[in-house]
Tab-separated table of C-alpha atoms in Angstrom:
chain	number	residue	atom	x	y	z
P	1	UNK	CA	33.539	85.079	60.483
P	2	UNK	CA	34.095	83.134	63.638
P	3	UNK	CA	36.084	80.076	64.550
P	4	UNK	CA	34.332	76.775	65.200
P	5	UNK	CA	35.113	74.258	67.916
P	6	UNK	CA	38.009	72.820	65.906
P	7	UNK	CA	39.596	76.254	65.270
P	8	UNK	CA	38.459	76.458	61.637
P	9	UNK	CA	36.847	79.612	60.263
P	10	UNK	CA	33.093	79.349	59.788
P	11	UNK	CA	31.210	79.303	57.423
P	12	UNK	CA	33.116	76.830	55.315
P	13	UNK	CA	33.940	77.490	51.694
P	14	UNK	CA	31.342	76.673	49.055
P	15	UNK	CA	32.099	75.657	45.489
P	16	UNK	CA	30.036	78.475	43.970
P	17	UNK	CA	31.901	81.138	45.921
P	18	UNK	CA	35.293	79.681	45.024
P	19	UNK	CA	34.370	79.508	41.316
P	20	UNK	CA	33.008	83.074	41.362
P	21	UNK	CA	36.206	84.425	42.892
P	22	UNK	CA	38.278	82.467	40.370
P	23	UNK	CA	36.183	83.921	37.540
P	24	UNK	CA	36.781	87.438	38.896
P	25	UNK	CA	40.524	86.794	38.933
P	26	UNK	CA	40.252	85.398	35.413
P	27	UNK	CA	38.473	88.566	34.268
P	28	UNK	CA	41.396	90.621	35.517
P	29	UNK	CA	43.793	88.266	33.721
P	30	UNK	CA	41.732	88.672	30.540
P	31	UNK	CA	42.218	92.417	30.661
P	32	UNK	CA	45.963	91.853	31.003
P	33	UNK	CA	46.047	89.544	27.991
P	34	UNK	CA	44.036	91.942	25.804
P	35	UNK	CA	46.158	94.955	26.758
P	36	UNK	CA	49.380	93.008	26.187
P	37	UNK	CA	48.155	91.795	22.801
P	38	UNK	CA	47.517	95.347	21.634
P	39	UNK	CA	50.820	96.632	23.015
P	40	UNK	CA	52.719	94.212	20.785
P	41	UNK	CA	53.364	95.854	17.439
P	42	UNK	CA	54.359	92.860	15.307
P	43	UNK	CA	51.548	90.785	13.859
P	44	UNK	CA	53.254	87.432	14.341
P	45	UNK	CA	54.139	88.211	17.962
P	46	UNK	CA	50.543	89.197	18.672
P	47	UNK	CA	49.115	86.030	17.130
P	48	UNK	CA	51.727	83.834	18.864
P	49	UNK	CA	50.928	85.369	22.252
P	50	UNK	CA	47.216	84.784	21.818
P	51	UNK	CA	47.683	81.212	20.596
P	52	UNK	CA	50.055	80.397	23.463
P	53	UNK	CA	47.652	81.923	25.972
P	54	UNK	CA	44.823	79.848	24.538
P	55	UNK	CA	46.726	76.569	24.558
P	56	UNK	CA	48.527	76.935	27.890
P	57	UNK	CA	45.494	78.415	29.646
P	58	UNK	CA	43.271	75.582	28.458
P	59	UNK	CA	45.729	72.834	29.309
P	60	UNK	CA	46.908	74.143	32.680
P	61	UNK	CA	43.475	75.416	33.732
P	62	UNK	CA	41.798	72.101	32.987
P	63	UNK	CA	44.431	70.119	34.883
P	64	UNK	CA	44.262	72.420	37.913
P	65	UNK	CA	40.457	72.507	37.905
P	66	UNK	CA	40.084	68.735	37.684
P	67	UNK	CA	42.750	68.152	40.334
P	68	UNK	CA	41.112	70.703	42.613
P	69	UNK	CA	37.683	69.138	42.174
P	70	UNK	CA	39.186	65.727	42.945
P	71	UNK	CA	40.765	67.108	46.129
P	72	UNK	CA	37.479	68.817	46.992
P	73	UNK	CA	35.654	65.485	46.796
P	74	UNK	CA	38.432	63.733	48.738
P	75	UNK	CA	38.089	66.346	51.492
P	76	UNK	CA	34.497	65.102	51.966
P	77	UNK	CA	33.026	68.354	53.166
P	78	UNK	CA	36.051	69.502	55.197
P	79	UNK	CA	36.980	72.321	52.841
P	80	UNK	CA	39.347	74.757	54.524
P	81	UNK	CA	40.893	78.153	53.800
P	82	UNK	CA	44.629	78.848	53.666
P	83	UNK	CA	44.189	80.702	56.968
P	84	UNK	CA	43.164	77.382	58.533
P	85	UNK	CA	46.495	75.720	57.739
P	86	UNK	CA	47.641	75.672	61.361
P	87	UNK	CA	44.263	74.337	62.519
P	88	UNK	CA	44.745	71.107	60.564
P	89	UNK	CA	45.218	67.917	62.514
P	90	UNK	CA	47.522	66.084	60.165
P	91	UNK	CA	49.142	66.013	56.750
P	92	UNK	CA	46.098	64.349	55.171
P	93	UNK	CA	44.010	67.478	55.842
P	94	UNK	CA	46.199	69.601	53.575
P	95	UNK	CA	44.136	68.188	50.697
P	96	UNK	CA	41.194	70.121	52.153
P	97	UNK	CA	43.188	73.329	51.729
P	98	UNK	CA	44.644	72.566	48.302
P	99	UNK	CA	41.259	71.719	46.738
P	100	UNK	CA	39.747	75.226	46.777
P	101	UNK	CA	43.058	76.837	45.822
P	102	UNK	CA	43.413	74.618	42.760
P	103	UNK	CA	39.782	75.127	41.740
P	104	UNK	CA	40.175	78.907	41.984
P	105	UNK	CA	43.435	78.861	39.993
P	106	UNK	CA	41.969	76.551	37.338
P	107	UNK	CA	38.921	78.741	36.792
P	108	UNK	CA	41.113	81.856	36.700
P	109	UNK	CA	43.203	80.272	33.942
P	110	UNK	CA	40.197	79.063	31.944
P	111	UNK	CA	38.344	82.398	31.815
P	112	UNK	CA	40.824	84.169	29.441
P	113	UNK	CA	40.903	81.218	27.022
P	114	UNK	CA	37.805	82.087	24.927
P	115	UNK	CA	38.813	85.745	24.777
P	116	UNK	CA	42.368	84.912	23.704
P	117	UNK	CA	41.107	82.396	21.143
P	118	UNK	CA	38.587	84.811	19.633
P	119	UNK	CA	41.013	87.712	19.542
P	120	UNK	CA	43.679	85.440	18.063
P	121	UNK	CA	41.339	84.380	15.281
P	122	UNK	CA	40.432	88.009	14.589
P	123	UNK	CA	44.075	89.076	14.523
P	124	UNK	CA	45.072	86.153	12.291
P	125	UNK	CA	42.343	86.926	9.759
P	126	UNK	CA	42.808	90.716	9.819
P	127	UNK	CA	43.640	92.488	6.578
P	128	UNK	CA	47.200	93.687	6.124
P	129	UNK	CA	47.548	97.280	7.279
P	130	UNK	CA	44.463	97.310	9.521
P	131	UNK	CA	44.736	98.360	13.163
P	132	UNK	CA	44.120	94.764	14.215
P	133	UNK	CA	46.991	93.520	12.048
P	134	UNK	CA	49.565	95.660	13.844
P	135	UNK	CA	52.323	97.988	12.771
């Protein structure tokens, strides 16, 4: 990577790359949710964790993703990295930094949602005494 004439790292961020990195972070978060769900011994605690993860991940992820996409559009092609913070010319350019960060965080929060929902449904419908039910 090199710096352009305005001191910003080149090449600029692209939406596909930001979403892919957010999905990779979300995959790691999914592993954390699944491991935590199976560490919990009580059935009700396990189901509550998975339901809370589903609801909060969906709500927060959607808000962050939509806000980030809005900031991305408002940046009108001037999408910057956090490392470019000191190369900004004014406070209005901070939106160009916040857009990709919010998109990445929103995608990372949305990736575990289907896994948590599916595992929550499986745990809730598990037969009493099965390994999926808990201790």
